[in-house]
mmCIF file of C-alpha atoms in Angstrom:
data_model
loop_
_atom_site.group_PDB
_atom_site.id
_atom_site.type_symbol
_atom_site.label_atom_id
_atom_site.label_comp_id
_atom_site.label_asym_id
_atom_site.label_seq_id
_atom_site.Cartn_x
_atom_site.Cartn_y
_atom_site.Cartn_z
ATOM 1 C CA MET A 1 108.614 111.351 109.162
ATOM 2 C CA PHE A 2 106.612 108.592 110.302
ATOM 3 C CA ASP A 3 103.859 107.452 108.858
ATOM 4 C CA SER A 4 101.914 103.768 108.623
ATOM 5 C CA GLY A 5 102.657 103.569 105.072
ATOM 6 C CA TYR A 6 102.297 106.046 102.329
ATOM 7 C CA GLY A 7 100.184 108.801 102.518
ATOM 8 C CA GLY A 8 102.728 110.651 104.653
ATOM 9 C CA LEU A 9 104.491 110.889 101.450
ATOM 10 C CA THR A 10 102.039 113.931 100.620
ATOM 11 C CA VAL A 11 103.146 115.052 103.670
ATOM 12 C CA MET A 12 106.766 114.805 102.380
ATOM 13 C CA ARG A 13 105.864 116.412 99.269
ATOM 14 C CA ALA A 14 104.171 119.552 100.664
ATOM 15 C CA VAL A 15 107.116 119.812 103.390
ATOM 16 C CA LEU A 16 109.651 119.815 100.065
ATOM 17 C CA ASP A 17 107.540 122.219 98.178
ATOM 18 C CA GLN A 18 107.946 124.684 101.402
ATOM 19 C CA LEU A 19 111.031 124.044 102.698
ATOM 20 C CA PRO A 20 113.354 122.567 99.663
ATOM 21 C CA HIS A 21 116.431 122.992 101.532
ATOM 22 C CA GLU A 22 115.604 120.614 104.393
ATOM 23 C CA SER A 23 116.850 116.921 104.027
ATOM 24 C CA VAL A 24 114.172 114.532 104.993
ATOM 25 C CA ALA A 25 114.260 111.091 106.372
ATOM 26 C CA TYR A 26 110.863 108.854 106.146
ATOM 27 C CA PHE A 27 109.824 105.963 107.834
ATOM 28 C CA GLY A 28 107.192 104.376 106.740
ATOM 29 C CA ASP A 29 105.485 100.990 108.533
ATOM 30 C CA THR A 30 104.177 99.412 105.333
ATOM 31 C CA ALA A 31 104.654 95.503 106.759
ATOM 32 C CA ARG A 32 102.878 96.451 109.648
ATOM 33 C CA ALA A 33 99.846 98.698 107.677
ATOM 34 C CA PRO A 34 96.618 99.805 107.834
ATOM 35 C CA TYR A 35 96.973 101.147 111.743
ATOM 36 C CA GLY A 36 93.190 102.314 111.082
ATOM 37 C CA PRO A 37 91.980 99.340 112.353
ATOM 38 C CA ARG A 38 94.285 98.189 115.308
ATOM 39 C CA PRO A 39 93.390 99.508 118.774
ATOM 40 C CA ILE A 40 94.246 102.820 120.181
ATOM 41 C CA ALA A 41 96.928 100.994 122.601
ATOM 42 C CA GLN A 42 98.757 98.894 119.912
ATOM 43 C CA THR A 43 98.782 101.386 117.341
ATOM 44 C CA ARG A 44 100.373 103.722 120.376
ATOM 45 C CA GLU A 45 103.251 100.400 120.751
ATOM 46 C CA LEU A 46 104.184 100.394 116.560
ATOM 47 C CA ALA A 47 104.446 104.027 116.690
ATOM 48 C CA LEU A 48 106.699 104.714 119.513
ATOM 49 C CA GLU A 49 109.311 101.580 117.747
ATOM 50 C CA CYS A 50 109.140 103.572 114.803
ATOM 51 C CA LEU A 51 109.766 106.764 116.172
ATOM 52 C CA ASP A 52 112.381 105.807 118.499
ATOM 53 C CA ARG A 53 114.423 104.442 115.254
ATOM 54 C CA LEU A 54 114.272 108.237 113.739
ATOM 55 C CA VAL A 55 115.403 110.086 117.032
ATOM 56 C CA ASP A 56 118.094 107.467 117.242
ATOM 57 C CA HIS A 57 118.887 108.759 113.342
ATOM 58 C CA GLY A 58 120.022 112.227 115.294
ATOM 59 C CA VAL A 59 116.726 113.698 113.344
ATOM 60 C CA LYS A 60 116.347 117.547 114.734
ATOM 61 C CA ALA A 61 112.369 117.262 114.594
ATOM 62 C CA LEU A 62 109.865 114.599 114.300
ATOM 63 C CA VAL A 63 106.526 114.919 112.049
ATOM 64 C CA ILE A 64 104.219 112.114 112.941
ATOM 65 C CA ALA A 65 102.681 111.746 108.897
ATOM 66 C CA CYS A 66 99.444 110.099 110.059
ATOM 67 C CA ASN A 67 96.437 110.895 111.319
ATOM 68 C CA THR A 68 96.038 107.434 113.281
ATOM 69 C CA ALA A 69 99.299 107.560 114.969
ATOM 70 C CA SER A 70 98.887 111.445 116.099
ATOM 71 C CA ALA A 71 95.550 110.692 117.807
ATOM 72 C CA ALA A 72 97.196 107.518 119.496
ATOM 73 C CA VAL A 73 100.976 108.718 120.510
ATOM 74 C CA LEU A 74 101.157 112.546 120.243
ATOM 75 C CA HIS A 75 100.851 113.193 123.953
ATOM 76 C CA ASP A 76 103.592 110.087 124.367
ATOM 77 C CA ALA A 77 106.335 111.367 122.153
ATOM 78 C CA ARG A 78 106.043 114.864 123.443
ATOM 79 C CA GLU A 79 106.950 113.378 127.162
ATOM 80 C CA ARG A 80 109.569 110.921 125.302
ATOM 81 C CA TYR A 81 111.840 113.032 123.092
ATOM 82 C CA ASP A 82 113.888 115.917 123.160
ATOM 83 C CA VAL A 83 112.978 117.418 119.899
ATOM 84 C CA PRO A 84 110.019 119.185 118.478
ATOM 85 C CA VAL A 85 106.825 116.653 117.487
ATOM 86 C CA ILE A 86 104.754 117.911 114.924
ATOM 87 C CA GLU A 87 101.320 116.324 113.961
ATOM 88 C CA VAL A 88 98.455 116.511 111.295
ATOM 89 C CA ILE A 89 95.365 117.150 113.218
ATOM 90 C CA ARG A 90 95.697 120.705 114.907
ATOM 91 C CA PRO A 91 97.068 122.606 112.090
ATOM 92 C CA ALA A 92 94.326 120.947 109.941
ATOM 93 C CA VAL A 93 91.787 122.298 112.854
ATOM 94 C CA ARG A 94 93.280 125.648 112.969
ATOM 95 C CA ARG A 95 92.750 126.188 109.044
ATOM 96 C CA ALA A 96 89.167 125.018 109.195
ATOM 97 C CA ALA A 97 87.936 127.151 111.508
ATOM 98 C CA SER A 98 89.085 130.029 110.260
ATOM 99 C CA ALA A 99 88.061 129.134 106.796
ATOM 100 C CA THR A 100 84.319 127.920 107.214
ATOM 101 C CA ARG A 101 81.996 130.685 106.369
ATOM 102 C CA ASN A 102 78.529 129.189 107.748
ATOM 103 C CA GLY A 103 80.220 127.264 110.793
ATOM 104 C CA ARG A 104 79.488 123.727 109.559
ATOM 105 C CA ILE A 105 82.677 121.693 108.855
ATOM 106 C CA GLY A 106 83.140 117.914 108.126
ATOM 107 C CA VAL A 107 85.778 115.645 108.778
ATOM 108 C CA ILE A 108 86.439 112.583 106.801
ATOM 109 C CA SER A 109 89.267 110.097 108.052
ATOM 110 C CA THR A 110 90.026 106.381 108.588
ATOM 111 C CA VAL A 111 87.946 104.172 110.795
ATOM 112 C CA GLY A 112 90.550 104.643 113.503
ATOM 113 C CA THR A 113 90.662 108.474 113.431
ATOM 114 C CA HIS A 114 87.119 108.924 113.418
ATOM 115 C CA GLN A 115 86.978 106.282 116.398
ATOM 116 C CA SER A 116 89.672 108.233 118.462
ATOM 117 C CA GLY A 117 87.511 110.957 118.191
ATOM 118 C CA ALA A 118 91.134 113.238 117.970
ATOM 119 C CA TYR A 119 89.300 115.904 115.499
ATOM 120 C CA LEU A 120 86.180 116.267 117.534
ATOM 121 C CA ASP A 121 88.570 116.679 120.462
ATOM 122 C CA ALA A 122 90.801 119.553 118.595
ATOM 123 C CA PHE A 123 87.295 120.953 117.425
ATOM 124 C CA ALA A 124 86.290 121.128 121.061
ATOM 125 C CA ALA A 125 88.146 124.829 121.635
ATOM 126 C CA ALA A 126 85.767 126.434 118.722
ATOM 127 C CA PRO A 127 82.461 125.504 120.873
ATOM 128 C CA HIS A 128 80.400 127.712 118.297
ATOM 129 C CA LEU A 129 81.265 125.356 114.983
ATOM 130 C CA ASP A 130 79.253 122.245 113.776
ATOM 131 C CA VAL A 131 81.616 119.364 113.297
ATOM 132 C CA VAL A 132 80.386 115.917 111.409
ATOM 133 C CA SER A 133 83.170 113.242 110.973
ATOM 134 C CA THR A 134 82.614 110.975 108.645
ATOM 135 C CA PRO A 135 85.084 107.648 108.332
ATOM 136 C CA CYS A 136 85.886 106.837 104.667
ATOM 137 C CA PRO A 137 88.030 103.504 104.673
ATOM 138 C CA ARG A 138 87.449 102.303 101.045
ATOM 139 C CA PHE A 139 89.371 105.813 99.785
ATOM 140 C CA VAL A 140 92.980 104.636 101.066
ATOM 141 C CA GLU A 141 92.020 101.270 98.920
ATOM 142 C CA PHE A 142 91.670 103.525 95.994
ATOM 143 C CA VAL A 143 94.391 105.659 96.264
ATOM 144 C CA GLU A 144 96.751 102.625 96.492
ATOM 145 C CA ARG A 145 95.577 100.869 93.802
ATOM 146 C CA GLY A 146 96.310 103.865 91.541
ATOM 147 C CA ILE A 147 92.268 105.011 91.042
ATOM 148 C CA THR A 148 91.734 108.424 91.458
ATOM 149 C CA GLY A 149 88.635 108.861 89.168
ATOM 150 C CA GLY A 150 85.859 106.624 87.430
ATOM 151 C CA SER A 151 82.740 105.329 88.235
ATOM 152 C CA GLU A 152 83.026 103.371 91.098
ATOM 153 C CA LEU A 153 84.850 105.441 92.881
ATOM 154 C CA VAL A 154 82.919 108.568 92.364
ATOM 155 C CA ALA A 155 79.760 105.627 93.563
ATOM 156 C CA VAL A 156 81.564 105.215 97.024
ATOM 157 C CA ALA A 157 82.374 108.786 97.271
ATOM 158 C CA HIS A 158 78.594 110.023 97.065
ATOM 159 C CA THR A 159 78.020 107.165 99.569
ATOM 160 C CA TYR A 160 80.325 108.481 102.053
ATOM 161 C CA LEU A 161 79.975 112.704 101.190
ATOM 162 C CA ASP A 162 76.590 112.642 100.481
ATOM 163 C CA PRO A 163 75.127 113.392 103.582
ATOM 164 C CA LEU A 164 77.933 116.103 104.683
ATOM 165 C CA ARG A 165 76.700 117.736 101.490
ATOM 166 C CA GLU A 166 73.195 117.700 102.526
ATOM 167 C CA GLN A 167 73.996 118.942 105.797
ATOM 168 C CA GLY A 168 75.527 122.220 104.416
ATOM 169 C CA VAL A 169 79.269 121.641 105.176
ATOM 170 C CA ASP A 170 81.150 123.974 103.420
ATOM 171 C CA THR A 171 84.669 123.213 104.574
ATOM 172 C CA LEU A 172 86.146 119.542 104.461
ATOM 173 C CA VAL A 173 88.887 118.386 106.631
ATOM 174 C CA LEU A 174 90.899 115.432 104.574
ATOM 175 C CA GLY A 175 91.679 114.157 107.728
ATOM 176 C CA CYS A 176 93.615 111.123 106.071
ATOM 177 C CA THR A 177 96.765 111.974 104.246
ATOM 178 C CA HIS A 178 96.084 109.774 101.309
ATOM 179 C CA TYR A 179 93.033 112.169 100.799
ATOM 180 C CA PRO A 180 94.957 114.516 98.962
ATOM 181 C CA LEU A 181 95.224 112.854 95.900
ATOM 182 C CA LEU A 182 91.107 112.635 95.749
ATOM 183 C CA ALA A 183 90.821 116.428 95.825
ATOM 184 C CA ALA A 184 89.299 116.330 92.312
ATOM 185 C CA VAL A 185 86.531 113.516 92.647
ATOM 186 C CA ILE A 186 85.894 115.181 96.506
ATOM 187 C CA THR A 187 85.598 118.434 94.931
ATOM 188 C CA TYR A 188 83.124 117.026 92.016
ATOM 189 C CA VAL A 189 80.800 115.404 94.579
ATOM 190 C CA MET A 190 80.244 118.014 97.288
ATOM 191 C CA GLY A 191 80.487 120.906 94.683
ATOM 192 C CA ASP A 192 82.685 123.802 93.590
ATOM 193 C CA GLY A 193 81.414 126.081 96.493
ATOM 194 C CA ILE A 194 83.525 123.567 99.536
ATOM 195 C CA THR A 195 86.765 124.399 100.380
ATOM 196 C CA LEU A 196 89.089 121.273 101.372
ATOM 197 C CA VAL A 197 91.737 121.604 103.919
ATOM 198 C CA SER A 198 94.678 119.242 103.508
ATOM 199 C CA SER A 199 96.407 118.075 106.798
ATOM 200 C CA ALA A 200 99.385 117.858 104.719
ATOM 201 C CA GLU A 201 99.958 121.084 103.221
ATOM 202 C CA GLU A 202 98.778 122.873 106.833
ATOM 203 C CA THR A 203 101.474 120.262 108.750
ATOM 204 C CA ALA A 204 104.418 121.642 106.193
ATOM 205 C CA LYS A 205 103.155 125.123 107.375
ATOM 206 C CA ASP A 206 103.396 124.103 110.823
ATOM 207 C CA VAL A 207 107.009 121.991 110.144
ATOM 208 C CA TYR A 208 107.918 126.089 108.852
ATOM 209 C CA ARG A 209 107.472 127.432 111.458
ATOM 210 C CA VAL A 210 108.431 125.374 114.464
ATOM 211 C CA LEU A 211 112.133 125.074 112.931
ATOM 212 C CA ALA A 212 111.865 128.946 112.384
ATOM 213 C CA ASP A 213 110.931 129.245 115.949
ATOM 214 C CA ALA A 214 113.833 126.932 117.451
ATOM 215 C CA ASP A 215 116.190 128.569 115.204
ATOM 216 C CA LEU A 216 116.364 124.923 113.322
ATOM 217 C CA LEU A 217 116.144 125.597 109.930
ATOM 218 C CA ARG A 218 119.106 124.275 107.937
ATOM 219 C CA PRO A 219 121.720 127.217 107.238
ATOM 220 C CA ASP A 220 122.192 128.978 103.585
ATOM 221 C CA GLY A 221 125.159 127.406 101.774
ATOM 222 C CA LEU A 222 124.939 123.779 102.359
ATOM 223 C CA PRO A 223 124.948 121.002 99.483
ATOM 224 C CA PRO A 224 122.198 120.340 98.202
ATOM 225 C CA PRO A 225 119.690 118.017 100.888
ATOM 226 C CA ASP A 226 119.329 114.538 100.927
ATOM 227 C CA HIS A 227 116.501 112.261 101.745
ATOM 228 C CA GLY A 228 116.614 108.415 102.716
ATOM 229 C CA PHE A 229 113.058 106.714 102.786
ATOM 230 C CA THR A 230 112.949 103.414 105.271
ATOM 231 C CA THR A 231 110.120 100.872 104.328
ATOM 232 C CA THR A 232 109.479 98.018 106.873
ATOM 233 C CA GLY A 233 108.221 95.904 104.017
ATOM 234 C CA ASP A 234 109.098 95.543 100.381
ATOM 235 C CA PRO A 235 111.212 98.569 98.979
ATOM 236 C CA ASP A 236 110.279 97.516 95.597
ATOM 237 C CA GLU A 237 106.679 98.048 96.330
ATOM 238 C CA PHE A 238 107.670 101.666 98.314
ATOM 239 C CA ARG A 239 109.433 102.623 95.572
ATOM 240 C CA ARG A 240 106.750 102.179 93.559
ATOM 241 C CA LEU A 241 104.091 104.080 95.468
ATOM 242 C CA ALA A 242 106.208 106.126 96.815
ATOM 243 C CA ALA A 243 106.963 108.079 93.283
ATOM 244 C CA ARG A 244 102.979 107.824 92.432
ATOM 245 C CA PHE A 245 102.624 109.976 95.981
ATOM 246 C CA LEU A 246 105.630 112.248 95.874
ATOM 247 C CA GLY A 247 104.731 113.118 92.393
ATOM 248 C CA VAL A 248 108.505 113.342 91.082
ATOM 249 C CA GLY A 249 110.269 110.502 90.739
ATOM 250 C CA SER A 250 113.601 112.098 91.286
ATOM 251 C CA ARG A 251 112.849 113.096 94.513
ATOM 252 C CA LEU A 252 113.555 109.793 95.899
ATOM 253 C CA GLY A 253 116.435 108.813 97.185
ATOM 254 C CA PRO A 254 117.561 105.134 98.715
ATOM 255 C CA VAL A 255 115.240 102.942 100.414
ATOM 256 C CA PHE A 256 116.368 101.203 103.255
ATOM 257 C CA THR A 257 114.736 98.247 104.926
ATOM 258 C CA ALA A 258 114.391 97.782 108.591
ATOM 259 C CA PRO A 259 112.206 94.930 110.181
ATOM 260 C CA LEU A 260 110.691 95.569 113.155
ATOM 261 C CA HIS A 261 110.050 92.572 115.726
ATOM 262 C CA LEU A 262 106.935 93.460 117.961
ATOM 263 C CA GLY A 263 105.033 90.094 116.494
ATOM 264 C CA VAL A 264 102.471 91.868 114.983
ATOM 265 C CA GLU A 265 101.781 91.098 111.881
ATOM 266 C CA GLY A 266 98.266 92.510 111.166
ATOM 267 C CA PRO A 267 95.114 94.041 112.203
ATOM 268 C CA GLU A 268 93.151 92.734 115.516
#
């Protein structure tokens, strides 16, 4: 499982809930996060380097647990690797399309995912739906600071979400893997009638389906699974934030470091 940073751990949490017998190797490119402001070509280069590391590790399937990377690299990854590749965009789109009652769907995401048009492209197969995409860049900042409530966050949420509410959106796709941690404030601002679609939860269902269809589920009777975590950044910071995202500290296994050498230090 790969993400540019920490948000993909919400996908891992959902996968562990739904497939508790599977072992997961998580790779977070935290030293070069965020990917959102980067050009698509640069994101593709960074993501493929990290995915190569996981494939070299001998994984049986890849999960691109990052909306920005999914938009940039999915087609390349499926051509490049001989293992199934699951991403976070199409599972959420399918769920939102089936959940909406009035045909008005909102998508909130990072700037990079918004500018890629990946969600709007995925919804193109359902032209009867009215889809509005809105970037919410500060949400990631709040989550990684451990802020999931309070007046400042609520004010920012109103700025992002009020236009969607005014347009009558009844289903909202959380198009960034950080956003499930803000579900309470998002529901508060959008109202109880909103249906939230978590790309993390829908991706976990897709992981189960893909593994089952390919007869790749881990056999019964094996010892408890091991989980490993690799970061390109500070392992102590990773461990602190990973415990928050996963929700249960005991799920954390060893945290390894993997310096990368593309010479790209920050967004251009």
